């Protein structure tokens, strides 16, 4: 291997015997949720994947090495707010972090790159980055979208948060040739809500994991490099309806605008934190529920892929 990457033994065994593996990102642990529920959620997501019959592989960079599957102590290191030097790593940051022996949590984009290098084809997260509101002026478009266009990993998320501009996010995904499949409904899910108050239609809809696996394999046969984006609505019992979360999101965006230090990669964590405070923590309960829901769906997709074609 020409780059520094370590696979945990259980992940390596599962891949070698063509059993289902699901990747998990680490930015959600280090920069996306408050301590200690970040660590509890990361553990619960791993457990949910195991209970659904797949092997979890939480991905991060630790001390200059890509890690595919980490120990519980390492997970605590990533989630501990007192840990020093845990960067937020997207595509542009990966090589520098590895070359300098640094450590960091991987975003959706960087996790996709690492999962693909390891031969993992399915990845569960909460929300992807997207086109921020005002992007026509500030050009803030997450590298996650470009990554979906060029790295053949299926990402299971709960749609896009309404802190983003959802119609523009879907437009960019169309331009980039990324298939977007909402699971079990025609509307595109809006993270904390099952759909946006504007009822935004999803570009595609599927009702079973087998259909998703069939599409992934056909895309591979065509030699297309794009990943698939699966948008899994939050369970009804855990959602915060769009009418409730909408005004809170507006307020959080105003708070960000009023704070000149908040731009670039600081914006998403700042907005999540404001929504958390303004919902008195309810947004976090929803966020955790949807991550676990996505972990379970990703495990089923990974299992169907293995059943159909082996894990390659
Ligand atoms: N959405 C969340 N929680 C998160 C993120 C997004 O609800 O933690 C993280 C993901 O890792 C995603 C990243 O890839 O934020 C996007 O950041 P940016 O917009 O800077 O690309
Ligand atoms: Mn950005």
Short mmCIF file of C-alpha atoms and ligand atoms in Angstrom, two decimals:
data_model
loop_
_atom_site.label_atom_id
_atom_site.label_comp_id
_atom_site.label_asym_id
_atom_site.label_seq_id
_atom_site.Cartn_x
_atom_site.Cartn_y
_atom_site.Cartn_z
CA UNK A 1 0.00 0.00 0.00
CA UNK A 2 1.39 3.33 -0.97
CA UNK A 3 -0.49 5.42 1.51
CA UNK A 4 -0.92 5.10 5.27
CA UNK A 5 -4.17 3.22 5.92
CA UNK A 6 -5.08 0.64 8.56
CA UNK A 7 -8.16 -1.57 8.48
CA UNK A 8 -9.50 -2.90 11.78
CA UNK A 9 -9.31 -6.72 11.80
CA UNK A 10 -13.09 -7.24 11.81
CA UNK A 11 -13.52 -4.87 8.86
CA UNK A 12 -10.71 -6.49 6.96
CA UNK A 13 -12.17 -9.98 7.59
CA UNK A 14 -15.67 -8.91 6.53
CA UNK A 15 -14.37 -7.36 3.29
CA UNK A 16 -12.21 -10.40 2.51
CA UNK A 17 -15.19 -12.74 2.96
CA UNK A 18 -17.50 -10.41 1.04
CA UNK A 19 -19.74 -9.69 3.97
CA UNK A 20 -21.59 -6.36 4.34
CA UNK A 21 -19.64 -3.41 5.75
CA UNK A 22 -20.98 0.09 6.44
CA UNK A 23 -18.72 3.12 6.81
CA UNK A 24 -19.46 5.88 9.34
CA UNK A 25 -18.01 9.38 9.31
CA UNK A 26 -16.32 11.11 12.24
CA UNK A 27 -16.98 14.85 11.69
CA UNK A 28 -20.40 14.26 13.18
CA UNK A 29 -18.59 12.99 16.32
CA UNK A 30 -15.91 15.70 16.62
CA UNK A 31 -17.68 18.75 15.21
CA UNK A 32 -21.35 17.89 14.70
CA UNK A 33 -22.75 16.93 18.11
CA UNK A 34 -22.10 17.99 21.71
CA UNK A 35 -20.20 15.79 24.18
CA UNK A 36 -21.00 13.20 25.55
CA UNK A 37 -23.94 12.34 23.31
CA UNK A 38 -21.64 12.46 20.29
CA UNK A 39 -19.74 9.45 21.62
CA UNK A 40 -22.90 7.63 22.73
CA UNK A 41 -24.39 8.13 19.26
CA UNK A 42 -21.27 6.91 17.49
CA UNK A 43 -21.32 3.75 19.60
CA UNK A 44 -25.06 3.29 19.08
CA UNK A 45 -24.65 3.67 15.30
CA UNK A 46 -21.98 0.96 15.30
CA UNK A 47 -24.27 -1.28 17.40
CA UNK A 48 -27.24 -0.66 15.09
CA UNK A 49 -25.16 -1.75 12.10
CA UNK A 50 -24.01 -4.90 13.89
CA UNK A 51 -27.58 -5.74 14.94
CA UNK A 52 -28.59 -5.37 11.31
CA UNK A 53 -26.00 -7.96 10.27
CA UNK A 54 -23.19 -5.76 8.92
CA UNK A 55 -19.78 -4.67 10.21
CA UNK A 56 -19.37 -0.96 11.05
CA UNK A 57 -16.23 0.92 10.04
CA UNK A 58 -15.92 4.35 11.63
CA UNK A 59 -13.42 6.34 9.56
CA UNK A 60 -10.98 9.04 10.75
CA UNK A 61 -7.34 10.09 10.42
CA UNK A 62 -5.30 9.44 13.55
CA UNK A 63 -1.63 10.41 13.87
CA UNK A 64 -1.06 10.54 10.14
CA UNK A 65 -2.88 7.31 9.21
CA UNK A 66 -6.27 6.70 7.63
CA UNK A 67 -8.17 4.46 10.01
CA UNK A 68 -10.97 2.23 8.75
CA UNK A 69 -12.61 1.03 11.97
CA UNK A 70 -11.39 2.45 15.27
CA UNK A 71 -11.26 1.29 18.88
CA UNK A 72 -13.57 2.56 21.58
CA UNK A 73 -10.73 4.57 23.16
CA UNK A 74 -10.00 6.19 19.79
CA UNK A 75 -13.66 7.02 19.38
CA UNK A 76 -13.53 8.76 22.77
CA UNK A 77 -10.46 10.69 21.66
CA UNK A 78 -12.35 11.95 18.60
CA UNK A 79 -15.37 12.95 20.65
CA UNK A 80 -13.63 14.49 23.65
CA UNK A 81 -13.84 18.29 23.45
CA UNK A 82 -10.51 18.45 25.32
CA UNK A 83 -8.65 16.47 22.65
CA UNK A 84 -6.24 18.77 20.84
CA UNK A 85 -5.80 19.05 17.12
CA UNK A 86 -8.74 17.06 15.78
CA UNK A 87 -9.22 18.89 12.48
CA UNK A 88 -12.27 18.81 10.23
CA UNK A 89 -11.02 17.05 7.10
CA UNK A 90 -12.65 17.34 3.72
CA UNK A 91 -11.09 16.30 0.37
CA UNK A 92 -8.68 19.24 0.20
CA UNK A 93 -7.36 18.61 3.75
CA UNK A 94 -6.69 14.89 3.59
CA UNK A 95 -3.22 14.78 2.03
CA UNK A 96 -1.88 17.59 4.22
CA UNK A 97 -3.11 15.92 7.40
CA UNK A 98 -1.55 12.58 6.43
CA UNK A 99 1.71 14.18 5.27
CA UNK A 100 2.16 16.07 8.53
CA UNK A 101 1.16 13.22 10.84
CA UNK A 102 -1.97 15.06 11.96
CA UNK A 103 -5.33 13.83 13.18
CA UNK A 104 -8.79 14.74 12.08
CA UNK A 105 -12.41 13.81 11.70
CA UNK A 106 -13.54 13.07 8.17
CA UNK A 107 -16.52 14.81 6.52
CA UNK A 108 -18.83 13.00 4.13
CA UNK A 109 -16.46 13.82 1.24
CA UNK A 110 -13.31 12.58 2.99
CA UNK A 111 -15.10 9.54 4.43
CA UNK A 112 -16.24 8.58 0.92
CA UNK A 113 -12.67 8.83 -0.37
CA UNK A 114 -11.35 6.63 2.44
CA UNK A 115 -14.22 4.13 2.22
CA UNK A 116 -13.63 3.76 -1.51
CA UNK A 117 -9.89 3.21 -0.97
CA UNK A 118 -10.77 0.45 1.49
CA UNK A 119 -13.36 -1.17 -0.82
CA UNK A 120 -16.42 -0.19 1.25
CA UNK A 121 -19.40 0.77 -0.86
CA UNK A 122 -22.06 1.92 1.60
CA UNK A 123 -21.83 4.72 4.15
CA UNK A 124 -24.35 6.02 6.70
CA UNK A 125 -24.47 9.54 8.07
CA UNK A 126 -26.97 12.15 9.29
CA UNK A 127 -26.92 14.97 6.81
CA UNK A 128 -24.67 15.81 3.89
CA UNK A 129 -23.23 19.22 3.19
CA UNK A 130 -24.84 21.10 0.32
CA UNK A 131 -25.43 24.47 -1.24
CA UNK A 132 -25.72 27.08 1.50
CA UNK A 133 -28.32 29.80 1.28
CA UNK A 134 -26.82 32.86 -0.36
CA UNK A 135 -24.40 30.68 -2.34
CA UNK A 136 -24.92 32.98 -5.35
CA UNK A 137 -22.96 35.55 -3.31
CA UNK A 138 -20.74 33.57 -0.95
CA UNK A 139 -20.03 30.52 -3.18
CA UNK A 140 -20.44 28.23 -0.16
CA UNK A 141 -21.09 24.82 -1.70
CA UNK A 142 -19.92 21.77 0.22
CA UNK A 143 -17.26 19.56 -1.31
CA UNK A 144 -19.58 16.67 -0.42
CA UNK A 145 -21.54 17.28 -3.63
CA UNK A 146 -18.48 17.05 -5.91
CA UNK A 147 -17.43 13.93 -4.08
CA UNK A 148 -20.75 12.24 -4.78
CA UNK A 149 -20.08 12.95 -8.46
CA UNK A 150 -16.71 11.21 -8.54
CA UNK A 151 -16.56 8.53 -5.86
CA UNK A 152 -18.75 5.42 -6.18
CA UNK A 153 -19.93 5.10 -2.57
CA UNK A 154 -23.62 5.08 -1.61
CA UNK A 155 -24.36 7.64 1.09
CA UNK A 156 -27.44 7.16 3.26
CA UNK A 157 -28.55 10.44 4.83
CA UNK A 158 -31.81 11.97 6.09
CA UNK A 159 -31.97 14.47 3.23
CA UNK A 160 -30.52 17.93 3.60
CA UNK A 161 -30.98 20.31 6.49
CA UNK A 162 -33.06 23.36 5.78
CA UNK A 163 -30.08 25.48 6.90
CA UNK A 164 -29.07 24.74 3.30
CA UNK A 165 -30.79 25.80 0.11
CA UNK A 166 -32.42 22.48 -0.74
CA UNK A 167 -33.62 23.26 -4.29
CA UNK A 168 -30.15 24.53 -5.22
CA UNK A 169 -28.55 21.49 -3.61
CA UNK A 170 -30.72 19.22 -5.75
CA UNK A 171 -29.92 21.28 -8.88
CA UNK A 172 -26.18 20.90 -8.29
CA UNK A 173 -26.56 17.16 -7.70
CA UNK A 174 -28.43 16.91 -11.02
CA UNK A 175 -25.69 18.87 -12.82
CA UNK A 176 -23.08 16.57 -11.32
CA UNK A 177 -24.97 13.44 -12.36
CA UNK A 178 -25.67 12.11 -8.88
CA UNK A 179 -28.74 9.87 -8.51
CA UNK A 180 -30.86 10.97 -5.53
CA UNK A 181 -33.26 8.37 -4.17
CA UNK A 182 -35.76 9.10 -1.42
CA UNK A 183 -36.72 6.02 0.49
CA UNK A 184 -40.42 5.27 0.69
CA UNK A 185 -41.79 8.70 -0.22
CA UNK A 186 -41.93 11.09 -3.19
CA UNK A 187 -40.85 14.17 -1.23
CA UNK A 188 -37.20 14.92 -0.51
CA UNK A 189 -36.65 14.64 3.26
CA UNK A 190 -35.48 17.68 5.24
CA UNK A 191 -33.36 16.12 7.99
CA UNK A 192 -35.22 17.02 11.22
CA UNK A 193 -38.53 16.90 9.29
CA UNK A 194 -39.86 14.21 6.99
CA UNK A 195 -40.22 16.89 4.34
CA UNK A 196 -39.71 20.61 3.84
CA UNK A 197 -42.77 22.89 4.32
CA UNK A 198 -42.41 23.74 0.59
CA UNK A 199 -42.89 20.02 -0.17
CA UNK A 200 -39.87 19.65 -2.42
CA UNK A 201 -40.17 16.69 -4.79
CA UNK A 202 -37.40 14.11 -4.75
CA UNK A 203 -35.59 13.45 -8.04
CA UNK A 204 -36.08 9.71 -7.48
CA UNK A 205 -37.97 7.37 -5.17
CA UNK A 206 -37.41 3.75 -4.15
CA UNK A 207 -39.38 1.55 -1.81
CA UNK A 208 -36.93 -1.28 -1.13
CA UNK A 209 -33.23 -1.74 -0.48
CA UNK A 210 -33.08 -4.29 -3.29
CA UNK A 211 -34.01 -1.59 -5.81
CA UNK A 212 -31.16 0.54 -4.51
CA UNK A 213 -28.68 -2.32 -4.83
CA UNK A 214 -29.83 -2.99 -8.42
CA UNK A 215 -29.22 0.64 -9.38
CA UNK A 216 -25.81 0.76 -7.73
CA UNK A 217 -24.69 -2.37 -9.57
CA UNK A 218 -26.02 -1.11 -12.92
CA UNK A 219 -24.19 2.19 -12.43
CA UNK A 220 -21.02 0.21 -11.77
CA UNK A 221 -21.53 -1.89 -14.91
CA UNK A 222 -21.85 1.31 -16.91
CA UNK A 223 -18.53 2.46 -15.50
CA UNK A 224 -20.08 5.55 -13.94
CA UNK A 225 -18.03 6.99 -11.13
CA UNK A 226 -20.79 8.74 -9.19
CA UNK A 227 -22.10 7.56 -5.86
CA UNK A 228 -25.79 7.30 -5.03
CA UNK A 229 -27.43 9.55 -2.47
CA UNK A 230 -30.16 7.76 -0.52
CA UNK A 231 -32.40 10.12 1.44
CA UNK A 232 -34.15 8.30 4.28
CA UNK A 233 -36.88 10.28 6.05
CA UNK A 234 -36.61 10.58 9.83
CA UNK A 235 -39.13 8.30 11.62
CA UNK A 236 -42.41 10.11 12.24
CA UNK A 237 -42.17 9.81 16.01
CA UNK A 238 -38.80 11.60 16.06
CA UNK A 239 -39.40 14.43 13.62
CA UNK A 240 -39.68 18.15 14.32
CA UNK A 241 -42.26 19.37 11.82
CA UNK A 242 -41.09 21.90 9.25
CA UNK A 243 -43.41 24.59 10.61
CA UNK A 244 -41.68 24.35 14.00
CA UNK A 245 -38.06 24.07 12.85
CA UNK A 246 -38.39 26.63 10.01
CA UNK A 247 -38.41 29.82 12.13
CA UNK A 248 -35.62 28.43 14.31
CA UNK A 249 -33.44 27.87 11.25
CA UNK A 250 -34.14 31.42 10.09
CA UNK A 251 -33.01 32.74 13.47
CA UNK A 252 -29.82 30.62 13.40
CA UNK A 253 -28.94 31.96 9.96
CA UNK A 254 -29.39 35.52 11.21
CA UNK A 255 -27.11 34.77 14.16
CA UNK A 256 -24.45 33.47 11.76
CA UNK A 257 -24.72 36.55 9.55
CA UNK A 258 -24.28 38.79 12.58
CA UNK A 259 -21.03 37.01 13.45
CA UNK A 260 -18.22 37.91 11.03
CA UNK A 261 -15.99 35.04 12.26
CA UNK A 262 -18.44 32.44 10.99
CA UNK A 263 -17.77 31.38 7.42
CA UNK A 264 -16.20 28.52 5.49
CA UNK A 265 -15.96 25.29 7.39
CA UNK A 266 -17.10 26.87 10.67
CA UNK A 267 -20.58 27.59 9.33
CA UNK A 268 -22.19 24.14 9.55
CA UNK A 269 -21.08 23.44 13.16
CA UNK A 270 -22.17 26.96 14.20
CA UNK A 271 -25.65 26.58 12.72
CA UNK A 272 -26.14 23.13 14.25
CA UNK A 273 -25.20 24.52 17.63
CA UNK A 274 -27.65 27.42 17.34
CA UNK A 275 -30.50 25.10 16.29
CA UNK A 276 -29.65 22.87 19.27
CA UNK A 277 -29.84 25.80 21.67
CA UNK A 278 -33.03 27.23 20.18
CA UNK A 279 -34.85 23.87 20.23
CA UNK A 280 -33.63 23.26 23.79
CA UNK A 281 -31.90 20.11 22.72
CA UNK A 282 -34.78 18.57 20.80
CA UNK A 283 -32.87 18.86 17.52
CA UNK A 284 -30.19 16.60 18.95
CA UNK A 285 -32.69 13.87 19.92
CA UNK A 286 -34.01 13.96 16.36
CA UNK A 287 -30.50 13.99 14.92
CA UNK A 288 -29.55 10.87 16.91
CA UNK A 289 -32.73 9.04 15.92
CA UNK A 290 -32.17 9.71 12.22
CA UNK A 291 -28.52 8.63 12.33
CA UNK A 292 -29.53 5.27 13.81
CA UNK A 293 -32.35 4.92 11.28
CA UNK A 294 -29.84 5.55 8.48
CA UNK A 295 -27.32 3.10 9.94
CA UNK A 296 -29.95 0.33 9.84
CA UNK A 297 -30.99 1.13 6.26
CA UNK A 298 -27.36 1.28 5.10
CA UNK A 299 -26.72 -2.17 6.62
CA UNK A 300 -29.63 -3.59 4.60
CA UNK A 301 -28.37 -1.99 1.38
CA UNK A 302 -24.89 -3.38 2.02
CA UNK A 303 -26.38 -6.84 2.64
CA UNK A 304 -28.40 -6.70 -0.60
CA UNK A 305 -25.31 -5.64 -2.53
CA UNK A 306 -23.42 -8.62 -1.14
CA UNK A 307 -26.28 -11.00 -1.94
CA UNK A 308 -26.40 -9.80 -5.51
CA UNK A 309 -22.78 -9.56 -6.47
CA UNK A 310 -20.32 -10.30 -3.70
CA UNK A 311 -18.61 -7.46 -1.93
CA UNK A 312 -16.61 -6.14 -4.86
N1 LIG B 1 -24.62 17.76 8.73
C1 LIG B 1 -24.94 17.43 10.02
N2 LIG B 1 -23.94 17.14 10.87
C2 LIG B 1 -22.64 17.18 10.49
C3 LIG B 1 -22.34 17.52 9.13
C4 LIG B 1 -23.35 17.81 8.29
O1 LIG B 1 -26.09 17.39 10.37
O2 LIG B 1 -21.78 16.91 11.31
C5 LIG B 1 -20.92 17.49 8.68
C6 LIG B 1 -20.68 16.31 7.73
O3 LIG B 1 -19.44 15.72 8.04
C7 LIG B 1 -20.61 16.98 6.37
C8 LIG B 1 -19.97 18.28 6.73
O4 LIG B 1 -19.84 16.26 5.44
O5 LIG B 1 -20.61 18.66 7.94
C9 LIG B 1 -20.15 19.34 5.66
O6 LIG B 1 -19.36 20.43 5.97
P1 LIG B 1 -19.08 21.54 4.86
O7 LIG B 1 -20.41 22.17 4.59
O8 LIG B 1 -18.07 22.46 5.49
O9 LIG B 1 -18.54 20.81 3.65
MN1 LIG B 2 -18.70 25.24 3.07
#
